[in-house]
Amino acid sequence: MNRPYTIFTQTPPLLGGRKNGVKELLKELAVRILRTLEDNGYEAYFVGGCVRDWLLGRTVHDIDICTNAHPGDVMRLFPDHFPTGLQHGTVSVRLDGQMFEVTTYRVESTYEDYRRPTEVCFVSDLQLDLERRDFTINAMAMDRFDRLRDPFRGRDDLRDRLIRAVGVAERRFCEDALRLLRAVRFAAQLDFSIEPVTLAAMEKTAPLLSHIAAERIRDELHKIVDSAAPQKGIGLIVQTGLAGFSPLLDRLFRTSNEQAWRLVHLGTLNQKWALLMYAARFDPQEARTLCRQLRMSKREVEAIAQFVGLLASLRPDWDAPRDVEWGRLLLQAGWQVCMETDNLLQACWWKRKDGRSSRSLIAAYESMPVKSLRELAVTGRDLQAALERKPGGWIQRVLLHLLEQTALHGLPNTPEALVEEARREVARHEH
């Protein structure tokens, strides 16, 4: 079988006029690792995402290195190391406080659970190592002189803004089904298209995603929702049927994608998920159910469900701003939640947003003489003593009533006025 050809070229970034995004110190340290390996008779290259991002002029935060040196050789040459993944040939090398993953060239045998290789074999040929990788844009290597090893024309695909599987696309996805979502994620993050043969293979192998752990799926979905082109990513998930393993997730993406462009105007993942769920007309319980299916944390689950509930109560129409009464919401949810809810409203109204609700939120907050129970001039014990009643649920209910009356309706925040209003509230409740 003929292998794909290999070329070496000088490689300025594809995006002209921009500086290389690699932090110079980080790259200098990585070059020292390459030089040490080469001085001891080994090959060594930058590989994968750092090469891709360097060519695109994007900031590179992590540099991965591949080599024909075996893990034992790497550990011998770099005493300050951590054997983070010896079974896969990976040693983490620390240099001046920075960590670099150095991995031996390898090939992988058959896979189990559509995710993990059953056996890893170290090899001496860089090309064999690149052949096992997922997409052409991640299957490039670069030496310390910035010369590119690009057997699958990944640089051409970067120029053409394409995500293309290495080799036989269907085989790549059967080896590791998470690559299905990684393809979508790269398309959404880079605003690329997926090459037609690769896209067809994704549609065919989409059911395999059901074999992948929910935590892995969640992490990829977070990156898609938080990407530069979320509408493209969600559209690809719908087109390929990748959400078919979860009827609730499938419904979410199918019914919310028209509004997904608004996500780039929001600052947090919780807000972004909540807007999608509001667009899909989820109620808070459906929001909780889906978030739990995706193994989100309890804090994330409750925050997203709260935002969904607040949006459902406010019922904003798309691009139709209106006045909002913030008083009770401020007392119930607090300033931080209301501020984030206003961010959601601005995204809902983006095409015609006028800042009205933001101004009214600030005005409502500043006009409230008290903003929390601890600012009231009486405590629960004070009420219990003044009204000569036993402890019970009535105390919290009456305190909340006093807070609303004081904050919003002009009740003086004095012990006398609060105790008198508490008497009236208890009497109203008993009759």
Short mmCIF file of C-alpha atoms in Angstrom, two decimals:
data_model
loop_
_atom_site.label_atom_id
_atom_site.label_comp_id
_atom_site.label_asym_id
_atom_site.label_seq_id
_atom_site.Cartn_x
_atom_site.Cartn_y
_atom_site.Cartn_z
CA MET A 1 0.00 0.00 0.00
CA ASN A 2 1.33 3.45 -0.91
CA ARG A 3 1.53 5.87 1.98
CA PRO A 4 0.39 9.49 1.62
CA TYR A 5 3.27 11.68 0.57
CA THR A 6 5.29 13.75 3.03
CA ILE A 7 6.47 17.32 2.52
CA PHE A 8 8.64 19.71 4.47
CA THR A 9 8.02 23.44 3.99
CA GLN A 10 8.74 26.69 5.77
CA THR A 11 5.50 27.53 7.53
CA PRO A 12 4.45 31.09 8.29
CA PRO A 13 0.95 31.33 9.77
CA LEU A 14 -1.89 31.04 7.27
CA LEU A 15 -3.49 34.20 8.62
CA GLY A 16 -1.17 36.89 7.35
CA GLY A 17 -0.31 39.90 9.46
CA ARG A 18 -0.74 38.21 12.83
CA LYS A 19 2.03 37.25 15.19
CA ASN A 20 2.48 33.63 16.10
CA GLY A 21 0.25 33.05 19.13
CA VAL A 22 2.75 30.80 20.93
CA LYS A 23 4.08 32.51 24.03
CA GLU A 24 7.74 32.95 23.15
CA LEU A 25 9.01 31.62 26.47
CA LEU A 26 6.81 28.53 26.18
CA LYS A 27 8.09 27.81 22.69
CA GLU A 28 11.71 28.37 23.70
CA LEU A 29 11.34 25.84 26.49
CA ALA A 30 9.73 23.33 24.13
CA VAL A 31 12.55 23.82 21.63
CA ARG A 32 15.01 22.91 24.39
CA ILE A 33 13.22 19.58 24.81
CA LEU A 34 13.36 18.90 21.07
CA ARG A 35 17.03 19.84 20.94
CA THR A 36 17.89 17.58 23.89
CA LEU A 37 16.16 14.63 22.24
CA GLU A 38 17.84 15.31 18.89
CA ASP A 39 21.27 15.76 20.48
CA ASN A 40 20.86 12.26 21.92
CA GLY A 41 20.07 10.71 18.55
CA TYR A 42 16.26 10.84 18.56
CA GLU A 43 13.65 12.55 16.40
CA ALA A 44 11.28 15.04 18.01
CA TYR A 45 8.46 17.24 16.71
CA PHE A 46 5.71 19.53 17.85
CA VAL A 47 2.46 17.77 17.00
CA GLY A 48 -1.31 18.06 16.91
CA GLY A 49 -3.32 21.04 18.10
CA CYS A 50 -0.37 23.33 18.76
CA VAL A 51 0.74 23.01 15.13
CA ARG A 52 -2.81 23.60 13.90
CA ASP A 53 -3.24 26.70 16.02
CA TRP A 54 0.22 28.04 15.14
CA LEU A 55 -0.67 27.84 11.44
CA LEU A 56 -3.96 29.64 12.10
CA GLY A 57 -2.28 32.36 14.13
CA ARG A 58 -4.26 31.38 17.21
CA THR A 59 -2.84 31.52 20.72
CA VAL A 60 -1.21 28.25 21.72
CA HIS A 61 -1.50 27.39 25.41
CA ASP A 62 -0.21 23.80 25.42
CA ILE A 63 2.57 22.26 23.35
CA ASP A 64 2.62 18.51 22.72
CA ILE A 65 5.75 16.76 21.54
CA CYS A 66 6.16 13.41 19.80
CA THR A 67 9.37 11.42 19.46
CA ASN A 68 10.77 8.02 18.54
CA ALA A 69 12.41 7.91 21.99
CA HIS A 70 10.73 5.38 24.27
CA PRO A 71 9.31 6.54 27.62
CA GLY A 72 12.31 5.16 29.51
CA ASP A 73 14.64 7.19 27.30
CA VAL A 74 12.59 10.35 27.87
CA MET A 75 12.62 9.85 31.65
CA ARG A 76 16.39 9.29 31.58
CA LEU A 77 17.02 12.50 29.63
CA PHE A 78 14.63 14.65 31.70
CA PRO A 79 14.92 13.87 35.43
CA ASP A 80 12.08 16.27 36.34
CA HIS A 81 9.24 14.21 34.91
CA PHE A 82 5.94 12.54 35.74
CA PRO A 83 4.96 9.16 34.20
CA THR A 84 1.44 10.36 33.41
CA GLY A 85 0.53 7.81 30.74
CA LEU A 86 3.27 5.26 30.25
CA GLN A 87 0.87 2.68 28.79
CA HIS A 88 0.26 5.15 25.95
CA GLY A 89 3.87 6.31 25.80
CA THR A 90 3.32 9.68 27.48
CA VAL A 91 5.72 11.31 29.92
CA SER A 92 5.09 14.80 31.32
CA VAL A 93 8.32 16.79 31.39
CA ARG A 94 8.66 19.86 33.60
CA LEU A 95 11.00 22.58 32.45
CA ASP A 96 11.27 25.88 34.35
CA GLY A 97 7.86 25.24 35.89
CA GLN A 98 6.11 24.52 32.58
CA MET A 99 4.69 21.09 31.75
CA PHE A 100 5.06 19.44 28.34
CA GLU A 101 3.65 16.07 27.29
CA VAL A 102 6.22 14.00 25.39
CA THR A 103 4.74 10.94 23.69
CA THR A 104 6.43 8.11 21.83
CA TYR A 105 5.36 7.45 18.24
CA ARG A 106 2.74 4.73 18.41
CA VAL A 107 0.15 2.74 16.52
CA GLU A 108 -3.02 1.35 18.04
CA SER A 109 -4.67 -2.02 17.50
CA THR A 110 -8.39 -2.71 17.71
CA TYR A 111 -10.53 -0.59 20.02
CA GLU A 112 -12.92 -1.61 22.79
CA ASP A 113 -16.09 0.21 23.80
CA TYR A 114 -15.67 2.44 20.73
CA ARG A 115 -13.23 4.54 22.75
CA ARG A 116 -10.04 2.83 24.02
CA PRO A 117 -7.39 0.92 22.07
CA THR A 118 -6.88 -2.63 23.33
CA GLU A 119 -3.15 -2.45 22.60
CA VAL A 120 -0.59 0.27 21.91
CA CYS A 121 2.65 -0.46 20.04
CA PHE A 122 5.58 1.96 19.93
CA VAL A 123 7.04 2.59 16.47
CA SER A 124 9.98 4.50 15.04
CA ASP A 125 8.19 6.09 12.05
CA LEU A 126 6.49 9.47 12.54
CA GLN A 127 4.19 8.84 9.59
CA LEU A 128 2.68 5.79 11.28
CA ASP A 129 1.97 7.91 14.35
CA LEU A 130 0.26 10.62 12.29
CA GLU A 131 -1.85 8.03 10.44
CA ARG A 132 -3.69 7.07 13.66
CA ARG A 133 -4.88 10.62 14.40
CA ASP A 134 -8.43 11.86 13.98
CA PHE A 135 -8.44 14.76 11.50
CA THR A 136 -5.97 16.05 8.95
CA ILE A 137 -5.69 19.41 10.70
CA ASN A 138 -4.48 17.56 13.81
CA ALA A 139 -2.16 15.18 11.92
CA MET A 140 0.68 17.60 11.26
CA ALA A 141 4.07 17.76 12.93
CA MET A 142 6.63 20.56 12.98
CA ASP A 143 10.33 20.51 13.80
CA ARG A 144 12.16 23.10 15.85
CA PHE A 145 13.04 25.02 12.69
CA ASP A 146 9.31 25.46 11.89
CA ARG A 147 9.38 22.96 9.02
CA LEU A 148 6.14 21.08 8.54
CA ARG A 149 5.54 17.36 8.19
CA ASP A 150 2.11 17.17 6.57
CA PRO A 151 1.37 13.80 4.89
CA PHE A 152 -2.42 14.29 4.79
CA ARG A 153 -2.48 17.88 3.53
CA GLY A 154 -3.86 19.25 6.74
CA ARG A 155 -2.53 22.69 5.87
CA ASP A 156 -4.61 22.67 2.69
CA ASP A 157 -7.68 21.80 4.77
CA LEU A 158 -6.90 24.66 7.13
CA ARG A 159 -6.73 26.99 4.16
CA ASP A 160 -10.02 25.61 2.79
CA ARG A 161 -11.59 25.66 6.29
CA LEU A 162 -12.43 21.95 6.27
CA ILE A 163 -12.62 19.22 8.90
CA ARG A 164 -11.55 15.98 7.18
CA ALA A 165 -10.91 12.58 8.79
CA VAL A 166 -7.50 10.97 8.33
CA GLY A 167 -7.78 7.94 6.05
CA VAL A 168 -11.11 6.07 6.07
CA ALA A 169 -13.52 8.31 7.96
CA GLU A 170 -15.90 5.58 9.08
CA ARG A 171 -12.99 3.62 10.55
CA ARG A 172 -11.81 6.66 12.53
CA PHE A 173 -15.25 7.10 14.12
CA CYS A 174 -15.64 3.39 14.86
CA GLU A 175 -12.28 3.44 16.65
CA ASP A 176 -13.32 6.30 18.92
CA ALA A 177 -16.92 7.47 18.76
CA LEU A 178 -16.13 10.65 20.69
CA ARG A 179 -14.46 11.85 17.49
CA LEU A 180 -17.97 12.42 16.15
CA LEU A 181 -18.48 15.27 18.61
CA ARG A 182 -14.87 16.43 18.27
CA ALA A 183 -15.50 16.99 14.55
CA VAL A 184 -18.49 19.15 15.39
CA ARG A 185 -16.56 20.96 18.10
CA PHE A 186 -13.68 21.88 15.77
CA ALA A 187 -16.16 23.06 13.12
CA ALA A 188 -17.90 25.25 15.70
CA GLN A 189 -14.73 26.60 17.32
CA LEU A 190 -12.98 27.38 14.04
CA ASP A 191 -16.13 28.12 12.00
CA PHE A 192 -15.10 25.42 9.50
CA SER A 193 -17.22 23.07 7.38
CA ILE A 194 -17.05 19.28 7.55
CA GLU A 195 -15.80 17.61 4.37
CA PRO A 196 -18.67 15.67 2.65
CA VAL A 197 -17.23 12.14 2.95
CA THR A 198 -16.44 12.75 6.62
CA LEU A 199 -19.93 14.15 7.18
CA ALA A 200 -21.55 11.12 5.54
CA ALA A 201 -19.50 8.81 7.78
CA MET A 202 -20.67 10.78 10.81
CA GLU A 203 -24.31 10.29 9.85
CA LYS A 204 -23.71 6.56 9.40
CA THR A 205 -21.88 6.04 12.69
CA ALA A 206 -23.87 8.50 14.85
CA PRO A 207 -25.53 5.73 16.94
CA LEU A 208 -22.08 4.77 18.30
CA LEU A 209 -22.10 7.88 20.47
CA SER A 210 -24.44 6.07 22.85
CA HIS A 211 -21.41 4.00 23.97
CA ILE A 212 -19.54 7.08 25.25
CA ALA A 213 -19.66 8.17 28.89
CA ALA A 214 -22.00 11.09 29.60
CA GLU A 215 -19.16 13.09 31.16
CA ARG A 216 -17.16 12.94 27.91
CA ILE A 217 -20.18 13.98 25.88
CA ARG A 218 -20.92 16.81 28.31
CA ASP A 219 -17.40 18.21 28.00
CA GLU A 220 -17.61 18.30 24.19
CA LEU A 221 -21.11 19.82 24.25
CA HIS A 222 -19.90 22.52 26.65
CA LYS A 223 -17.20 23.47 24.14
CA ILE A 224 -19.68 23.50 21.25
CA VAL A 225 -22.21 25.64 23.13
CA ASP A 226 -19.36 27.96 24.21
CA SER A 227 -17.78 28.19 20.74
CA ALA A 228 -17.50 31.01 18.22
CA ALA A 229 -20.14 29.40 15.97
CA PRO A 230 -22.59 27.52 18.23
CA GLN A 231 -25.39 27.62 15.66
CA LYS A 232 -23.16 25.78 13.20
CA GLY A 233 -22.23 23.18 15.83
CA ILE A 234 -25.81 22.56 16.95
CA GLY A 235 -26.95 22.44 13.32
CA LEU A 236 -24.37 19.73 12.60
CA ILE A 237 -25.51 17.72 15.62
CA VAL A 238 -29.08 17.88 14.33
CA GLN A 239 -28.05 17.11 10.74
CA THR A 240 -25.99 14.05 11.68
CA GLY A 241 -28.35 12.75 14.37
CA LEU A 242 -25.67 12.82 17.06
CA ALA A 243 -28.18 13.67 19.79
CA GLY A 244 -30.29 10.61 19.04
CA PHE A 245 -29.06 8.82 22.18
CA SER A 246 -31.08 11.31 24.29
CA PRO A 247 -34.61 12.29 23.19
CA LEU A 248 -34.49 15.32 25.50
CA LEU A 249 -31.16 16.55 24.09
CA ASP A 250 -32.37 15.89 20.54
CA ARG A 251 -35.51 17.94 21.19
CA LEU A 252 -33.45 20.73 22.74
CA PHE A 253 -31.16 21.12 19.74
CA ARG A 254 -33.85 20.65 17.09
CA THR A 255 -36.12 23.30 18.57
CA SER A 256 -33.55 25.86 19.75
CA ASN A 257 -31.05 26.03 16.90
CA GLU A 258 -32.74 29.00 15.23
CA GLN A 259 -31.85 31.10 18.28
CA ALA A 260 -28.41 29.59 18.95
CA TRP A 261 -26.60 32.53 17.34
CA ARG A 262 -27.50 34.54 20.43
CA LEU A 263 -25.21 32.42 22.63
CA VAL A 264 -22.09 34.35 21.64
CA HIS A 265 -23.58 37.39 23.40
CA LEU A 266 -23.68 35.59 26.76
CA GLY A 267 -20.83 35.22 29.21
CA THR A 268 -21.32 31.90 31.00
CA LEU A 269 -22.15 28.33 30.09
CA ASN A 270 -25.06 28.28 32.53
CA GLN A 271 -26.62 31.25 30.75
CA LYS A 272 -26.05 29.67 27.34
CA TRP A 273 -27.67 26.36 28.27
CA ALA A 274 -30.57 28.24 29.88
CA LEU A 275 -31.21 30.29 26.75
CA LEU A 276 -31.26 27.16 24.60
CA MET A 277 -33.70 25.54 27.00
CA TYR A 278 -35.93 28.61 27.04
CA ALA A 279 -35.91 28.62 23.23
CA ALA A 280 -36.95 24.96 23.31
CA ARG A 281 -39.70 25.74 25.87
CA PHE A 282 -38.23 23.54 28.57
CA ASP A 283 -39.64 23.89 32.06
CA PRO A 284 -37.26 23.88 35.06
CA GLN A 285 -37.81 20.18 35.73
CA GLU A 286 -36.94 19.22 32.14
CA ALA A 287 -33.85 21.40 32.47
CA ARG A 288 -32.82 19.52 35.61
CA THR A 289 -33.44 16.15 33.96
CA LEU A 290 -31.25 16.91 30.94
CA CYS A 291 -28.49 18.49 33.01
CA ARG A 292 -28.40 15.41 35.22
CA GLN A 293 -28.30 13.14 32.17
CA LEU A 294 -25.18 15.05 31.11
CA ARG A 295 -23.67 14.65 34.61
CA MET A 296 -23.48 18.36 35.33
CA SER A 297 -22.72 19.38 38.90
CA LYS A 298 -25.53 20.07 41.37
CA ARG A 299 -24.64 23.75 41.30
CA GLU A 300 -24.85 23.87 37.50
CA VAL A 301 -28.13 21.94 37.48
CA GLU A 302 -29.82 24.31 39.91
CA ALA A 303 -28.40 27.48 38.35
CA ILE A 304 -29.57 26.51 34.86
CA ALA A 305 -33.00 25.42 36.15
CA GLN A 306 -33.35 28.72 38.02
CA PHE A 307 -32.56 30.75 34.90
CA VAL A 308 -35.02 28.68 32.87
CA GLY A 309 -37.70 29.32 35.50
CA LEU A 310 -37.00 33.06 35.58
CA LEU A 311 -37.14 33.34 31.80
CA ALA A 312 -40.37 31.34 31.77
CA SER A 313 -41.89 33.77 34.29
CA LEU A 314 -40.68 36.86 32.39
CA ARG A 315 -41.61 35.39 28.97
CA PRO A 316 -39.48 37.67 26.78
CA ASP A 317 -40.34 37.67 23.08
CA TRP A 318 -37.43 37.53 20.66
CA ASP A 319 -36.14 41.01 19.78
CA ALA A 320 -39.06 42.76 21.46
CA PRO A 321 -37.69 44.61 24.51
CA ARG A 322 -40.06 45.80 27.24
CA ASP A 323 -40.06 47.06 30.81
CA VAL A 324 -39.34 44.59 33.59
CA GLU A 325 -40.50 44.82 37.21
CA TRP A 326 -37.40 43.79 39.12
CA GLY A 327 -38.42 44.42 42.73
CA ARG A 328 -39.69 41.01 43.80
CA LEU A 329 -37.11 39.20 41.69
CA LEU A 330 -34.34 41.10 43.45
CA LEU A 331 -35.71 40.05 46.83
CA GLN A 332 -36.24 36.43 45.79
CA ALA A 333 -33.10 35.79 43.75
CA GLY A 334 -30.64 38.52 44.67
CA TRP A 335 -28.60 41.01 42.70
CA GLN A 336 -26.20 38.56 41.03
CA VAL A 337 -28.91 36.27 39.65
CA CYS A 338 -30.97 39.24 38.46
CA MET A 339 -27.96 40.75 36.73
CA GLU A 340 -27.31 37.46 34.90
CA THR A 341 -31.02 37.20 34.07
CA ASP A 342 -30.81 40.67 32.54
CA ASN A 343 -27.88 39.46 30.43
CA LEU A 344 -30.18 36.70 29.19
CA LEU A 345 -32.88 39.24 28.38
CA GLN A 346 -30.40 41.35 26.41
CA ALA A 347 -29.51 38.26 24.35
CA CYS A 348 -33.21 37.54 23.78
CA TRP A 349 -33.69 41.11 22.57
CA TRP A 350 -30.31 41.45 20.83
CA LYS A 351 -31.43 42.86 17.48
CA ARG A 352 -33.41 45.63 19.17
CA LYS A 353 -31.97 45.77 22.67
CA ASP A 354 -32.21 49.23 24.19
CA GLY A 355 -30.83 48.76 27.72
CA ARG A 356 -34.17 49.60 29.32
CA SER A 357 -34.26 46.54 31.55
CA SER A 358 -30.66 47.08 32.66
CA ARG A 359 -31.37 50.64 33.69
CA SER A 360 -34.54 49.65 35.52
CA LEU A 361 -32.67 46.86 37.34
CA ILE A 362 -30.07 49.29 38.65
CA ALA A 363 -32.75 51.83 39.59
CA ALA A 364 -34.82 49.20 41.41
CA TYR A 365 -31.81 47.96 43.36
CA GLU A 366 -30.65 51.43 44.35
CA SER A 367 -34.14 52.52 45.43
CA MET A 368 -34.66 49.63 47.86
CA PRO A 369 -34.02 50.78 51.46
CA VAL A 370 -33.39 47.17 52.53
CA LYS A 371 -32.29 44.31 50.34
CA SER A 372 -32.05 41.28 52.63
CA LEU A 373 -33.50 39.83 55.82
CA ARG A 374 -30.39 40.65 57.82
CA GLU A 375 -31.00 44.37 57.17
CA LEU A 376 -34.42 44.29 58.87
CA ALA A 377 -34.62 45.99 62.27
CA VAL A 378 -36.09 42.82 63.83
CA THR A 379 -35.08 39.16 63.91
CA GLY A 380 -37.15 36.02 64.15
CA ARG A 381 -36.49 35.88 67.89
CA ASP A 382 -37.71 39.47 68.25
CA LEU A 383 -40.98 38.56 66.54
CA GLN A 384 -41.39 35.41 68.61
CA ALA A 385 -40.97 37.41 71.83
CA ALA A 386 -43.13 40.36 70.78
CA LEU A 387 -45.99 38.18 69.53
CA GLU A 388 -45.57 35.62 72.32
CA ARG A 389 -45.74 32.71 69.90
CA LYS A 390 -43.92 29.39 69.69
CA PRO A 391 -41.23 28.87 67.03
CA GLY A 392 -42.46 27.59 63.67
CA GLY A 393 -42.65 28.14 59.93
CA TRP A 394 -44.62 31.32 60.48
CA ILE A 395 -41.43 33.19 61.40
CA GLN A 396 -39.76 32.86 57.98
CA ARG A 397 -43.03 33.62 56.19
CA VAL A 398 -43.61 36.78 58.21
CA LEU A 399 -39.99 37.94 57.84
CA LEU A 400 -40.23 37.62 54.05
CA HIS A 401 -43.47 39.59 54.10
CA LEU A 402 -41.82 42.33 56.18
CA LEU A 403 -38.87 42.44 53.78
CA GLU A 404 -41.14 42.94 50.77
CA GLN A 405 -43.22 45.60 52.53
CA THR A 406 -40.12 47.47 53.67
CA ALA A 407 -38.17 47.18 50.41
CA LEU A 408 -40.99 47.83 47.97
CA HIS A 409 -43.99 49.38 49.70
CA GLY A 410 -42.69 52.00 52.11
CA LEU A 411 -43.05 50.23 55.46
CA PRO A 412 -40.61 51.96 57.87
CA ASN A 413 -37.71 49.75 58.90
CA THR A 414 -38.20 50.29 62.64
CA PRO A 415 -38.87 47.66 65.32
CA GLU A 416 -42.22 49.23 66.18
CA ALA A 417 -43.52 49.35 62.60
CA LEU A 418 -42.26 45.88 61.78
CA VAL A 419 -43.76 44.25 64.88
CA GLU A 420 -47.12 45.92 64.22
CA GLU A 421 -47.13 44.74 60.59
CA ALA A 422 -46.14 41.27 61.77
CA ARG A 423 -49.21 41.19 64.05
CA ARG A 424 -51.44 42.12 61.12
CA GLU A 425 -49.85 39.51 58.85
CA VAL A 426 -50.25 36.73 61.44
CA ALA A 427 -53.88 37.72 61.97
CA ARG A 428 -54.55 37.76 58.21
CA HIS A 429 -53.04 34.32 57.83
CA GLU A 430 -55.06 32.88 60.73
CA HIS A 431 -58.32 34.22 59.40
#
